[in-house]
PDB file of C-alpha atoms in Angstrom:
ATOM      1  CA  MET A 194      78.221 165.893 170.240  1.00  0.00           C
ATOM      2  CA  ARG A 195      81.101 167.733 168.804  1.00  0.00           C
ATOM      3  CA  ARG A 196      82.491 164.520 166.715  1.00  0.00           C
ATOM      4  CA  THR A 197      78.670 163.184 165.982  1.00  0.00           C
ATOM      5  CA  GLN A 198      78.165 166.642 164.189  1.00  0.00           C
ATOM      6  CA  LEU A 199      81.153 165.901 161.786  1.00  0.00           C
ATOM      7  CA  VAL A 200      80.175 162.613 161.033  1.00  0.00           C
ATOM      8  CA  LEU A 201      76.900 164.005 160.266  1.00  0.00           C
ATOM      9  CA  ALA A 202      78.019 166.344 157.979  1.00  0.00           C
ATOM     10  CA  ALA A 203      79.960 164.042 156.459  1.00  0.00           C
ATOM     11  CA  THR A 204      77.563 161.938 155.499  1.00  0.00           C
ATOM     12  CA  LEU A 205      74.622 164.279 154.293  1.00  0.00           C
ATOM     13  CA  ALA A 206      78.404 165.324 152.023  1.00  0.00           C
ATOM     14  CA  ALA A 207      77.736 161.791 150.231  1.00  0.00           C
ATOM     15  CA  ALA A 208      73.881 161.443 150.841  1.00  0.00           C
ATOM     16  CA  CYS A 209      72.796 165.443 149.283  1.00  0.00           C
ATOM     17  CA  VAL A 210      75.224 164.345 146.163  1.00  0.00           C
ATOM     18  CA  ALA A 211      73.738 161.038 146.277  1.00  0.00           C
ATOM     19  CA  ALA A 212      74.814 157.487 145.350  1.00  0.00           C
ATOM     20  CA  PHE A 213      76.647 155.148 146.160  1.00  0.00           C
ATOM     21  CA  ALA A 214      74.929 152.678 143.740  1.00  0.00           C
ATOM     22  CA  GLY A 215      77.451 150.282 142.597  1.00  0.00           C
ATOM     23  CA  GLU A 216      79.758 152.263 143.270  1.00  0.00           C
ATOM     24  CA  LYS A 217      80.134 151.285 146.854  1.00  0.00           C
ATOM     25  CA  ASP A 218      82.542 148.798 147.411  1.00  0.00           C
ATOM     26  CA  LYS A 219      84.264 148.944 144.020  1.00  0.00           C
ATOM     27  CA  PRO A 220      88.254 149.343 145.957  1.00  0.00           C
ATOM     28  CA  VAL A 221      90.065 152.748 146.219  1.00  0.00           C
ATOM     29  CA  ALA A 222      93.585 154.126 146.293  1.00  0.00           C
ATOM     30  CA  PRO A 223      95.081 155.474 150.076  1.00  0.00           C
ATOM     31  CA  PHE A 224      95.079 158.843 150.138  1.00  0.00           C
ATOM     32  CA  SER A 225      98.552 160.488 151.791  1.00  0.00           C
ATOM     33  CA  ASP A 226      96.168 163.009 154.188  1.00  0.00           C
ATOM     34  CA  GLN A 227      98.001 165.739 152.308  1.00  0.00           C
ATOM     35  CA  GLN A 228      96.176 164.649 149.751  1.00  0.00           C
ATOM     36  CA  LEU A 229      92.879 164.060 151.379  1.00  0.00           C
ATOM     37  CA  ILE A 230      94.283 167.747 152.704  1.00  0.00           C
ATOM     38  CA  ASP A 231      94.354 169.850 148.998  1.00  0.00           C
ATOM     39  CA  SER A 232      91.107 167.965 147.758  1.00  0.00           C
ATOM     40  CA  ALA A 233      88.802 169.202 150.692  1.00  0.00           C
ATOM     41  CA  MET A 234      90.714 173.386 150.643  1.00  0.00           C
ATOM     42  CA  LYS A 235      88.837 172.799 146.646  1.00  0.00           C
ATOM     43  CA  ALA A 236      85.372 172.751 148.407  1.00  0.00           C
ATOM     44  CA  ALA A 237      85.200 176.387 149.124  1.00  0.00           C
ATOM     45  CA  PRO A 238      86.970 179.403 148.256  1.00  0.00           C
ATOM     46  CA  ALA A 239      90.905 180.464 149.673  1.00  0.00           C
ATOM     47  CA  LYS A 240      90.249 182.286 151.931  1.00  0.00           C
ATOM     48  CA  VAL A 241      87.341 180.304 153.600  1.00  0.00           C
ATOM     49  CA  ALA A 242      89.843 176.743 153.066  1.00  0.00           C
ATOM     50  CA  SER A 243      92.583 178.136 154.149  1.00  0.00           C
ATOM     51  CA  GLY A 244      91.690 178.533 157.737  1.00  0.00           C
ATOM     52  CA  ALA A 245      88.717 175.704 157.822  1.00  0.00           C
ATOM     53  CA  LYS A 246      89.217 172.414 159.840  1.00  0.00           C
ATOM     54  CA  ILE A 247      90.462 169.484 158.278  1.00  0.00           C
ATOM     55  CA  VAL A 248      88.688 166.096 158.525  1.00  0.00           C
ATOM     56  CA  ALA A 249      88.172 162.586 156.744  1.00  0.00           C
ATOM     57  CA  PHE A 250      87.790 159.086 157.232  1.00  0.00           C
ATOM     58  CA  ASP A 251      90.649 157.015 158.288  1.00  0.00           C
ATOM     59  CA  ASP A 252      90.518 152.894 156.723  1.00  0.00           C
ATOM     60  CA  LYS A 253      87.690 152.229 158.993  1.00  0.00           C
ATOM     61  CA  GLY A 254      85.365 155.508 159.126  1.00  0.00           C
ATOM     62  CA  ALA A 255      85.767 157.586 161.921  1.00  0.00           C
ATOM     63  CA  MET A 256      85.949 160.747 160.915  1.00  0.00           C
ATOM     64  CA  ARG A 257      90.079 162.427 162.005  1.00  0.00           C
ATOM     65  CA  THR A 258      90.925 165.518 162.035  1.00  0.00           C
ATOM     66  CA  LEU A 259      94.570 166.148 159.241  1.00  0.00           C
ATOM     67  CA  ARG A 260      94.355 170.142 159.774  1.00  0.00           C
ATOM     68  CA  GLU A 261      92.630 172.535 162.864  1.00  0.00           C
ATOM     69  CA  GLY A 262      91.190 175.736 161.431  1.00  0.00           C
ATOM     70  CA  SER A 263      90.851 178.603 163.465  1.00  0.00           C
ATOM     71  CA  ASN A 264      87.412 180.278 161.271  1.00  0.00           C
ATOM     72  CA  GLY A 265      84.203 178.411 161.946  1.00  0.00           C
ATOM     73  CA  PHE A 266      83.946 175.992 158.408  1.00  0.00           C
ATOM     74  CA  THR A 267      85.082 172.081 158.453  1.00  0.00           C
ATOM     75  CA  CYS A 268      85.768 171.138 154.856  1.00  0.00           C
ATOM     76  CA  MET A 269      85.765 168.062 153.986  1.00  0.00           C
ATOM     77  CA  PRO A 270      88.165 165.158 150.686  1.00  0.00           C
ATOM     78  CA  ASP A 271      86.166 164.188 147.956  1.00  0.00           C
ATOM     79  CA  ASN A 272      84.377 161.375 148.427  1.00  0.00           C
ATOM     80  CA  PRO A 273      86.073 158.938 146.059  1.00  0.00           C
ATOM     81  CA  THR A 274      83.239 156.249 146.203  1.00  0.00           C
ATOM     82  CA  THR A 275      80.785 158.888 144.061  1.00  0.00           C
ATOM     83  CA  PRO A 276      80.934 159.524 139.913  1.00  0.00           C
ATOM     84  CA  GLY A 277      81.781 162.692 140.670  1.00  0.00           C
ATOM     85  CA  PRO A 278      83.205 165.223 143.239  1.00  0.00           C
ATOM     86  CA  ASP A 279      82.563 165.701 145.904  1.00  0.00           C
ATOM     87  CA  PRO A 280      84.110 167.787 149.033  1.00  0.00           C
ATOM     88  CA  MET A 281      82.103 169.938 150.776  1.00  0.00           C
ATOM     89  CA  CYS A 282      82.671 172.632 153.516  1.00  0.00           C
ATOM     90  CA  MET A 283      80.360 173.672 155.862  1.00  0.00           C
ATOM     91  CA  ASP A 284      80.235 176.302 158.592  1.00  0.00           C
ATOM     92  CA  GLU A 285      78.984 175.468 162.203  1.00  0.00           C
ATOM     93  CA  ALA A 286      75.155 176.516 162.162  1.00  0.00           C
ATOM     94  CA  ALA A 287      74.759 173.965 158.448  1.00  0.00           C
ATOM     95  CA  MET A 288      76.807 171.008 161.003  1.00  0.00           C
ATOM     96  CA  ALA A 289      73.950 171.794 163.053  1.00  0.00           C
ATOM     97  CA  TRP A 290      71.941 171.979 160.157  1.00  0.00           C
ATOM     98  CA  ALA A 291      72.990 168.334 158.714  1.00  0.00           C
ATOM     99  CA  ASN A 292      73.565 167.121 162.092  1.00  0.00           C
ATOM    100  CA  ALA A 293      69.176 166.996 162.365  1.00  0.00           C
ATOM    101  CA  TRP A 294      68.734 165.626 158.463  1.00  0.00           C
ATOM    102  CA  MET A 295      70.420 162.499 159.597  1.00  0.00           C
ATOM    103  CA  GLY A 296      68.539 162.428 162.475  1.00  0.00           C
ATOM    104  CA  LYS A 297      65.754 162.722 160.958  1.00  0.00           C
ATOM    105  CA  GLN A 298      64.724 165.803 163.458  1.00  0.00           C
ATOM    106  CA  ALA A 299      63.519 169.396 162.182  1.00  0.00           C
ATOM    107  CA  PRO A 300      66.801 172.001 161.865  1.00  0.00           C
ATOM    108  CA  THR A 301      66.089 175.262 164.017  1.00  0.00           C
ATOM    109  CA  VAL A 302      64.550 177.303 161.621  1.00  0.00           C
ATOM    110  CA  GLY A 303      66.163 180.432 161.101  1.00  0.00           C
ATOM    111  CA  LYS A 304      70.113 178.900 162.571  1.00  0.00           C
ATOM    112  CA  VAL A 305      71.711 180.092 158.750  1.00  0.00           C
ATOM    113  CA  GLY A 306      74.610 177.713 157.200  1.00  0.00           C
ATOM    114  CA  LEU A 307      76.052 177.940 154.236  1.00  0.00           C
ATOM    115  CA  MET A 308      78.431 175.234 152.511  1.00  0.00           C
ATOM    116  CA  TYR A 309      80.575 175.174 149.845  1.00  0.00           C
ATOM    117  CA  MET A 310      81.165 173.197 147.348  1.00  0.00           C
ATOM    118  CA  LEU A 311      82.836 175.053 144.422  1.00  0.00           C
ATOM    119  CA  GLU A 312      83.858 170.825 142.792  1.00  0.00           C
ATOM    120  CA  GLY A 313      79.855 170.363 142.193  1.00  0.00           C
ATOM    121  CA  GLY A 314      78.741 167.707 143.370  1.00  0.00           C
ATOM    122  CA  THR A 315      77.335 164.079 142.329  1.00  0.00           C
ATOM    123  CA  ASP A 316      74.366 164.327 141.146  1.00  0.00           C
ATOM    124  CA  ALA A 317      71.074 164.242 143.455  1.00  0.00           C
ATOM    125  CA  SER A 318      67.334 163.990 143.957  1.00  0.00           C
ATOM    126  CA  ASN A 319      64.973 167.437 143.355  1.00  0.00           C
ATOM    127  CA  THR A 320      62.912 166.373 145.868  1.00  0.00           C
ATOM    128  CA  ASP A 321      63.754 163.099 148.587  1.00  0.00           C
ATOM    129  CA  PRO A 322      66.708 164.141 150.783  1.00  0.00           C
ATOM    130  CA  TYR A 323      67.448 160.569 151.113  1.00  0.00           C
ATOM    131  CA  ALA A 324      67.118 158.986 147.663  1.00  0.00           C
ATOM    132  CA  THR A 325      70.358 157.256 147.275  1.00  0.00           C
ATOM    133  CA  THR A 326      69.245 156.871 143.056  1.00  0.00           C
ATOM    134  CA  PRO A 327      67.821 158.732 140.543  1.00  0.00           C
ATOM    135  CA  SER A 328      63.692 157.055 139.751  1.00  0.00           C
ATOM    136  CA  LYS A 329      60.949 158.094 137.894  1.00  0.00           C
ATOM    137  CA  GLU A 330      59.259 159.354 141.674  1.00  0.00           C
ATOM    138  CA  ASN A 331      62.381 161.710 142.700  1.00  0.00           C
ATOM    139  CA  HIS A 332      63.705 164.346 140.014  1.00  0.00           C
ATOM    140  CA  TRP A 333      67.405 164.050 140.030  1.00  0.00           C
ATOM    141  CA  VAL A 334      69.332 167.274 139.251  1.00  0.00           C
ATOM    142  CA  GLU A 335      72.132 167.429 137.776  1.00  0.00           C
ATOM    143  CA  THR A 336      73.824 169.961 140.534  1.00  0.00           C
ATOM    144  CA  GLY A 337      77.292 171.617 139.672  1.00  0.00           C
ATOM    145  CA  PRO A 338      79.267 173.187 141.359  1.00  0.00           C
ATOM    146  CA  HIS A 339      77.210 175.510 143.714  1.00  0.00           C
ATOM    147  CA  VAL A 340      77.033 177.612 147.279  1.00  0.00           C
ATOM    148  CA  MET A 341      73.577 175.794 149.489  1.00  0.00           C
ATOM    149  CA  ILE A 342      71.913 178.175 152.243  1.00  0.00           C
ATOM    150  CA  VAL A 343      70.520 176.561 154.659  1.00  0.00           C
ATOM    151  CA  GLY A 344      67.500 176.566 158.121  1.00  0.00           C
ATOM    152  CA  ALA A 345      66.755 180.145 156.289  1.00  0.00           C
ATOM    153  CA  ALA A 346      63.122 180.260 157.581  1.00  0.00           C
ATOM    154  CA  PRO A 347      60.428 179.636 154.703  1.00  0.00           C
ATOM    155  CA  GLU A 348      59.734 183.608 153.751  1.00  0.00           C
ATOM    156  CA  PHE A 349      63.151 183.443 152.528  1.00  0.00           C
ATOM    157  CA  TYR A 350      63.026 180.357 150.788  1.00  0.00           C
ATOM    158  CA  ALA A 351      59.475 181.483 149.040  1.00  0.00           C
ATOM    159  CA  MET A 352      61.346 184.065 147.000  1.00  0.00           C
ATOM    160  CA  TYR A 353      63.197 181.102 144.767  1.00  0.00           C
ATOM    161  CA  PRO A 354      61.556 178.747 141.931  1.00  0.00           C
ATOM    162  CA  ARG A 355      60.811 175.430 144.785  1.00  0.00           C
ATOM    163  CA  ASP A 356      60.087 173.678 140.822  1.00  0.00           C
ATOM    164  CA  ALA A 357      60.609 169.874 141.101  1.00  0.00           C
ATOM    165  CA  ASP A 358      62.502 169.846 137.775  1.00  0.00           C
ATOM    166  CA  PRO A 359      64.060 173.663 137.796  1.00  0.00           C
ATOM    167  CA  ASP A 360      66.842 175.270 136.380  1.00  0.00           C
ATOM    168  CA  THR A 361      69.713 174.037 137.636  1.00  0.00           C
ATOM    169  CA  GLY A 362      71.329 177.220 135.655  1.00  0.00           C
ATOM    170  CA  VAL A 363      69.917 179.985 138.417  1.00  0.00           C
ATOM    171  CA  PRO A 364      69.283 180.130 141.974  1.00  0.00           C
ATOM    172  CA  TYR A 365      66.015 176.955 143.073  1.00  0.00           C
ATOM    173  CA  VAL A 366      65.196 175.457 146.313  1.00  0.00           C
ATOM    174  CA  MET A 367      65.732 171.795 146.973  1.00  0.00           C
ATOM    175  CA  TRP A 368      63.656 168.816 148.445  1.00  0.00           C
ATOM    176  CA  ALA A 369      61.084 172.634 148.848  1.00  0.00           C
ATOM    177  CA  GLY A 370      58.434 172.295 151.168  1.00  0.00           C
ATOM    178  CA  THR A 371      60.369 169.894 153.366  1.00  0.00           C
ATOM    179  CA  PRO A 372      62.443 170.711 156.940  1.00  0.00           C
ATOM    180  CA  TYR A 373      65.135 169.719 155.177  1.00  0.00           C
ATOM    181  CA  GLN A 374      64.121 172.813 152.336  1.00  0.00           C
ATOM    182  CA  HIS A 375      67.836 174.240 151.466  1.00  0.00           C
ATOM    183  CA  LEU A 376      68.657 177.287 148.784  1.00  0.00           C
ATOM    184  CA  MET A 377      71.030 175.737 145.643  1.00  0.00           C
ATOM    185  CA  ILE A 378      73.175 178.568 143.933  1.00  0.00           C
ATOM    186  CA  PRO A 379      74.494 177.896 141.168  1.00  0.00           C
ATOM    187  CA  VAL A 380      78.007 179.228 140.935  1.00  0.00           C
ATOM    188  CA  ARG A 381      79.348 178.710 137.178  1.00  0.00           C
TER     189      ARG A 381
END
């Protein structure tokens, strides 16, 4: 179960930060474990990243642990097949939310989780949790460096802008009205 959550969380990182369109078959030079760890640690503040578990995919697509953690956070390095930097770090509740999203199940409401993407992210649809490429209908947004609050009650999200085409310079709700709505909080 734990491994499944890690794999699903890593997939969320790739999907949330969007598309592999035209990039997934692009050859990528292998990185050393230390390079992967360094990349993953850029996702969160140093005090969080220093105690986080670091995981990455191996060359067969299986998740492997590069470093054990002690603080309940798991960080993943940048996905080199996406156009922008997108390392991610999440707590256990955010990983459960990711598991629900990937399984197309409703996440537990009130099990609030935190995700860091301080290096930014590859841009994503603001309305479709499963969009992989921009279209006129899915309101693609530039995310930039941010943190995410996931799993909160709907009343929490009602306090923030829910526009399909938000001002990404202020906190806003991504995927509003879906079970996967979450608060995007820009940090720069």
